[in-house]
Amino acid sequence: MTKPTKRILSGVQPTGNLHLGNYLGALRNWVRLQQEYECFYCLVDLHAITVQQDPAALRASTRDGAAALLAMGVDPKKSAVFVQSNVPAHAELGWIFNCIARLGWLDRMTQFKEKAGKHKERSTVGLYVYPTLMAADILVYLATHVPVGDDQRQHLELTRDIAQSFNSQYGVEYFPLPEALILGEATRVMSLRDGTKKMSKSDESDYTRINLTDTPDLIAQKIRKARTDPEPLPGSPAGLESRAEAKNLVGIFAALSDRTPAEVLRDYDGAQFSKFKEDLAELTTAKIGPITTEMRRLLADPGYVDSVLRDGAERARAAADPIVRDVKEIVGFLRA
Ligand code: TYM
């Protein structure tokens, strides 16, 4: 088998609504990178159940997530779009990686600490080994590049550690060391109510995030209510230091308009937030509205979305199965 040199794997959890952070930090790049890379994009339902999910809601939001990806412009003819649990190779390699990764490495994972909170002993074992499954998602395709938001940086480092450790333990050069692609002006979109917290679908208040399914009115309302400070906008990014909320909104504006924060601030030097927020709401609606409309159109025909996922899973299995077979051979499993 010749090893791929430009292959992407990335994933998104199919739990609840996708938000502007997912879109600007990762998903928009998934669409753009399709031109240059062979891409595998998956809805990671195995990861989703590391915390309790309602089965019917999980099934529905998995289909919604797939429709959102297609609506954004992920092209199922080019890229394989699939559900993680439909490709058993992920879980198989995940187990092997549980036997490579060290407790000490997982103990350092900040996402686990955040999600487990004060009650580590009540968290599932699955949540703890979440990063080893993520490494398997990537390496089961020998993916070389992984487009993600900034919050996944540490998981990508762990993936490289696992790849390297596997290679050295078995004396092979089998796995590549995949590179994170953290691209754009909004790699870490923050909560609209607190500039020190990241925008997240698990935040209790819906006013902290803009969901891809929000109506224009709701988007305008959320942006109007977004926390800012009393100062007018500065003329350059240096004036945003220690103004986390303002910096976040400018970053969102820049990303949505494909400009740099410096370019945006040149237009708004000395402006009040009321004017800036009005324009930001309009821009956000203009960019997100068409995605929502297309998503609704696609969901009116769930048969189509399901057929895309079926075809994607078939292509993903065809790519992943031979790699798992190689790995089993390397590890010394007897093929009966
Ligand atoms: P998830 O579902 O939390 O998020 C999906 C993608 O969106 C990015 N993202 C953000 N980017 C900027 N600002 C934010 N506020 C923000 N919130 C989320 C995430 O970085 C991610 O790229 N562990 C992953 C899913 C996963 C995965 C993988 C990713 C499972 N296996 C293999 C890459 C490769 C996660 O929970 O993403």
XYZ file of C-alpha atoms and ligand atoms in Angstrom:
373
model
C 0.000 0.000 0.000
C 1.363 3.447 -0.849
C 0.899 5.797 2.064
C -1.183 8.928 1.558
C 0.672 12.254 1.678
C -2.270 14.654 1.720
C -5.088 12.993 3.572
C -7.399 14.694 6.050
C -9.519 13.248 8.805
C -11.614 15.391 11.077
C -14.635 14.898 13.287
C -17.435 16.723 15.036
C -19.622 15.555 17.896
C -23.236 15.138 16.851
C -24.714 16.488 20.058
C -27.128 19.391 19.881
C -26.672 22.371 17.645
C -23.539 23.278 15.796
C -22.469 26.836 16.550
C -20.415 29.653 15.106
C -17.297 28.400 16.913
C -17.539 25.007 15.217
C -18.116 26.722 11.893
C -15.335 29.320 12.009
C -12.832 27.209 13.932
C -13.149 24.047 11.879
C -16.059 23.239 9.590
C -15.567 26.103 7.183
C -12.002 24.922 6.697
C -13.229 21.392 6.019
C -15.065 22.778 2.995
C -12.083 24.754 1.740
C -9.546 21.977 2.169
C -11.504 19.558 -0.021
C -9.908 21.095 -3.104
C -6.430 20.099 -2.053
C -6.771 16.990 0.111
C -8.457 13.617 0.166
C -10.915 14.100 3.029
C -12.690 11.910 5.578
C -15.208 13.742 7.737
C -16.991 11.960 10.529
C -19.784 12.496 13.035
C -18.245 11.068 16.167
C -21.111 9.327 17.939
C -18.768 7.000 19.865
C -17.252 10.116 21.401
C -20.707 11.590 22.038
C -21.697 8.749 24.386
C -18.762 9.412 26.708
C -21.386 11.547 28.441
C -24.998 10.429 28.718
C -27.132 10.990 25.600
C -30.780 10.490 24.866
C -30.814 7.801 22.118
C -33.532 9.372 19.945
C -31.966 12.818 20.227
C -28.521 11.435 19.358
C -29.853 9.729 16.243
C -31.638 12.899 15.130
C -28.720 15.222 15.781
C -26.359 12.886 13.946
C -28.496 13.275 10.838
C -28.789 17.048 11.453
C -25.017 17.291 11.744
C -24.551 15.498 8.444
C -27.082 17.817 6.783
C -25.220 20.835 8.197
C -21.929 19.656 6.705
C -23.519 19.150 3.304
C -25.305 22.506 3.537
C -21.985 24.261 4.196
C -20.511 22.794 1.062
C -18.872 19.524 2.057
C -19.165 17.650 -1.235
C -20.000 13.971 -0.707
C -18.654 13.136 -4.145
C -15.240 14.390 -3.131
C -15.149 13.668 0.592
C -16.348 10.691 2.606
C -18.964 11.886 5.121
C -19.861 9.185 7.620
C -20.872 8.193 11.123
C -17.998 6.944 13.279
C -19.871 3.939 14.726
C -20.486 2.662 11.185
C -16.773 2.043 10.781
C -15.752 -0.518 13.438
C -12.061 -0.017 12.672
C -12.067 3.175 14.796
C -13.007 1.296 17.968
C -10.649 -1.585 17.190
C -7.650 0.674 16.780
C -8.846 2.707 19.758
C -8.419 -0.359 21.955
C -4.917 -1.007 20.669
C -4.047 2.627 21.419
C -5.392 2.210 24.961
C -2.554 -0.256 25.298
C -0.008 2.281 23.985
C -1.039 5.510 25.739
C 0.073 5.982 29.332
C -2.095 7.075 32.238
C 0.275 9.970 32.801
C -0.372 11.284 29.285
C -4.140 11.162 29.717
C -3.890 12.741 33.166
C -2.523 15.846 31.494
C -5.496 16.344 29.138
C -7.148 19.650 29.967
C -10.399 18.805 28.160
C -10.965 15.830 30.439
C -10.325 17.998 33.481
C -12.823 20.593 32.221
C -15.492 18.049 31.354
C -15.053 15.899 34.449
C -15.104 18.937 36.728
C -14.786 18.271 40.419
C -16.087 14.712 40.240
C -13.504 12.748 38.318
C -14.558 9.472 39.929
C -18.068 9.839 38.520
C -16.876 10.327 34.919
C -17.051 7.418 32.511
C -13.907 5.540 31.579
C -14.859 6.432 27.993
C -14.480 10.145 28.736
C -11.021 9.496 30.124
C -9.835 7.558 27.058
C -11.608 9.914 24.646
C -8.247 11.116 23.253
C -7.021 7.607 22.401
C -10.154 7.028 20.311
C -9.574 10.386 18.660
C -6.038 9.289 17.805
C -7.512 6.124 16.300
C -9.990 8.164 14.216
C -7.080 9.971 12.647
C -4.499 7.216 12.362
C -6.857 4.522 11.106
C -6.712 6.440 7.791
C -3.002 7.290 8.106
C -4.247 10.880 7.886
C -1.511 13.463 7.544
C -3.513 16.614 8.362
C -6.316 17.401 10.808
C -8.279 20.673 10.559
C -9.544 21.605 14.031
C -10.138 24.562 16.316
C -7.504 25.613 18.812
C -9.104 23.619 21.661
C -8.054 20.338 19.996
C -4.358 21.200 19.860
C -3.462 19.082 22.887
C -5.357 16.068 21.545
C -3.394 16.325 18.330
C -0.134 16.365 20.257
C -1.226 13.223 22.054
C -2.076 11.620 18.696
C 1.484 12.258 17.556
C 2.842 10.818 20.803
C 0.767 7.680 20.334
C 1.863 7.294 16.700
C 5.496 7.730 17.647
C 5.284 5.407 20.611
C 3.556 2.684 18.548
C 6.204 2.982 15.830
C 9.054 2.769 18.292
C 7.562 -0.028 20.441
C 7.109 -2.246 17.378
C 10.181 -1.022 15.487
C 8.183 0.158 12.465
C 7.655 3.398 10.556
C 3.971 2.712 10.129
C 2.006 5.691 11.412
C 2.584 9.254 10.196
C 2.769 12.087 12.722
C -0.319 14.062 11.707
C -0.299 17.830 11.699
C -3.073 20.018 13.107
C -4.413 22.626 10.671
C -5.625 25.473 12.878
C -6.582 28.100 10.331
C -8.296 31.482 10.094
C -8.986 34.501 12.289
C -11.331 32.697 14.703
C -9.623 29.517 15.848
C -10.986 30.002 19.363
C -14.377 31.692 19.353
C -15.358 32.779 22.840
C -18.721 32.909 24.624
C -20.771 36.014 23.823
C -21.335 36.559 27.538
C -17.843 35.910 28.877
C -14.726 36.526 26.814
C -12.670 34.146 28.949
C -14.825 31.075 28.186
C -14.971 29.333 24.846
C -18.235 29.228 22.886
C -19.624 25.791 23.578
C -22.754 23.768 22.960
C -22.714 22.578 26.551
C -23.013 26.092 28.030
C -26.333 26.343 29.838
C -27.252 29.718 28.373
C -28.165 29.773 24.687
C -27.218 33.479 24.643
C -23.530 32.536 24.887
C -23.490 31.125 21.350
C -24.887 31.559 17.861
C -26.276 28.307 16.553
C -26.245 27.590 12.857
C -30.029 27.170 13.049
C -30.774 30.509 14.761
C -33.174 32.882 12.983
C -31.942 36.343 11.878
C -33.940 37.937 14.700
C -32.398 35.707 17.312
C -28.897 36.289 15.901
C -29.433 40.052 16.074
C -30.759 39.776 19.621
C -27.839 37.633 20.808
C -25.273 39.964 19.261
C -27.016 43.033 20.675
C -26.881 41.460 24.133
C -23.273 40.287 23.743
C -21.067 41.596 26.514
C -18.703 44.445 25.568
C -17.040 47.322 27.385
C -17.945 51.024 27.379
C -14.967 52.140 25.243
C -15.429 52.746 21.501
C -13.630 50.435 19.068
C -9.902 51.060 18.637
C -8.178 51.706 15.311
C -5.846 48.707 15.515
C -5.601 45.265 17.199
C -3.165 46.614 19.817
C -6.142 48.482 21.315
C -7.945 45.191 21.962
C -5.461 43.894 24.531
C -7.230 43.053 27.794
C -10.603 43.617 26.100
C -11.493 39.935 25.619
C -15.129 40.424 24.570
C -14.350 43.167 22.054
C -11.484 41.127 20.658
C -13.778 38.136 20.203
C -16.407 40.095 18.275
C -13.778 41.665 16.039
C -12.287 38.218 15.399
C -15.699 36.874 14.420
C -16.274 39.850 12.130
C -12.864 39.368 10.513
C -13.372 35.635 9.983
C -16.852 36.048 8.532
C -15.723 38.754 6.128
C -12.431 37.022 5.233
C -10.386 39.963 6.413
C -7.854 40.530 9.179
C -8.839 42.218 12.479
C -6.592 45.143 11.462
C -8.597 45.649 8.273
C -11.891 45.483 10.157
C -10.705 47.975 12.782
C -9.597 50.422 10.129
C -13.275 50.683 9.139
C -14.550 50.991 12.713
C -11.891 53.181 14.324
C -13.699 55.114 17.093
C -17.113 53.567 16.336
C -19.574 52.670 19.076
C -20.422 49.008 19.642
C -24.082 49.593 18.753
C -23.187 50.316 15.118
C -20.577 47.546 14.985
C -22.997 44.999 16.437
C -25.688 45.942 13.958
C -23.279 45.307 11.068
C -21.992 42.101 12.665
C -25.545 40.759 13.002
C -26.206 41.517 9.353
C -22.961 39.875 8.266
C -23.590 36.785 10.421
C -27.097 36.361 9.042
C -25.834 36.784 5.480
C -23.255 34.009 5.994
C -25.297 31.605 8.097
C -28.784 32.108 6.652
C -28.117 30.227 3.396
C -26.627 27.293 5.345
C -29.722 27.045 7.544
C -32.036 27.183 4.529
C -30.090 24.484 2.698
C -29.929 22.350 5.829
C -33.718 22.479 6.171
C -34.127 21.568 2.499
C -31.826 18.560 2.915
C -33.570 17.387 6.065
C -36.876 17.349 4.253
C -35.429 14.296 2.480
C -33.700 12.276 5.212
C -33.371 9.399 2.714
C -30.831 11.445 0.768
C -28.770 12.313 3.853
C -28.814 8.679 4.956
C -27.668 7.513 1.536
C -24.738 9.938 1.665
C -23.783 8.522 5.082
C -24.097 4.942 3.836
C -21.840 5.623 0.870
C -19.391 7.565 3.072
C -19.160 4.698 5.560
C -18.485 2.243 2.768
C -15.617 4.358 1.467
C -14.287 4.889 4.980
C -14.359 1.151 5.730
C -12.577 0.399 2.459
C -9.794 2.805 3.497
C -9.580 1.826 7.174
C -9.945 -1.960 7.105
C -6.622 -2.734 5.379
C -4.842 -0.429 7.838
C -6.301 -2.237 10.845
C -5.285 -5.515 9.223
C -1.678 -4.251 8.948
C -1.734 -3.087 12.559
C -2.970 -6.464 13.805
C -0.157 -8.120 11.922
C 2.403 -5.737 13.449
C 1.011 -6.303 16.957
C 1.163 -10.075 16.552
C -2.485 -11.099 16.470
C -3.090 -14.535 15.009
C -5.434 -14.362 12.040
C -7.623 -17.453 12.438
P -16.294 19.298 18.797
O -17.467 18.526 18.332
O -16.287 19.870 20.155
O -16.019 20.497 17.798
C -15.885 20.309 16.398
C -14.824 21.244 15.871
O -15.152 22.589 16.204
C -14.055 23.198 16.876
N -14.576 24.134 17.891
C -14.236 25.422 17.977
N -13.407 26.180 17.240
C -13.289 27.485 17.592
N -13.950 28.055 18.634
C -14.786 27.329 19.402
N -15.441 27.893 20.414
C -14.952 25.940 19.089
N -15.690 24.933 19.629
C -15.443 23.843 18.889
C -13.286 22.064 17.506
O -11.933 22.405 17.728
C -13.436 20.966 16.478
O -12.452 21.073 15.485
N -12.755 15.958 19.893
C -13.426 16.630 18.812
C -14.092 15.690 17.819
C -13.208 14.653 17.235
C -12.168 14.853 16.307
C -11.648 13.551 15.999
C -11.610 15.972 15.699
C -13.285 13.299 17.476
N -12.359 12.646 16.727
C -10.593 13.380 15.113
C -10.557 15.800 14.813
C -10.049 14.517 14.526
C -14.509 17.513 19.404
O -14.996 17.310 20.467
O -14.956 18.450 18.546
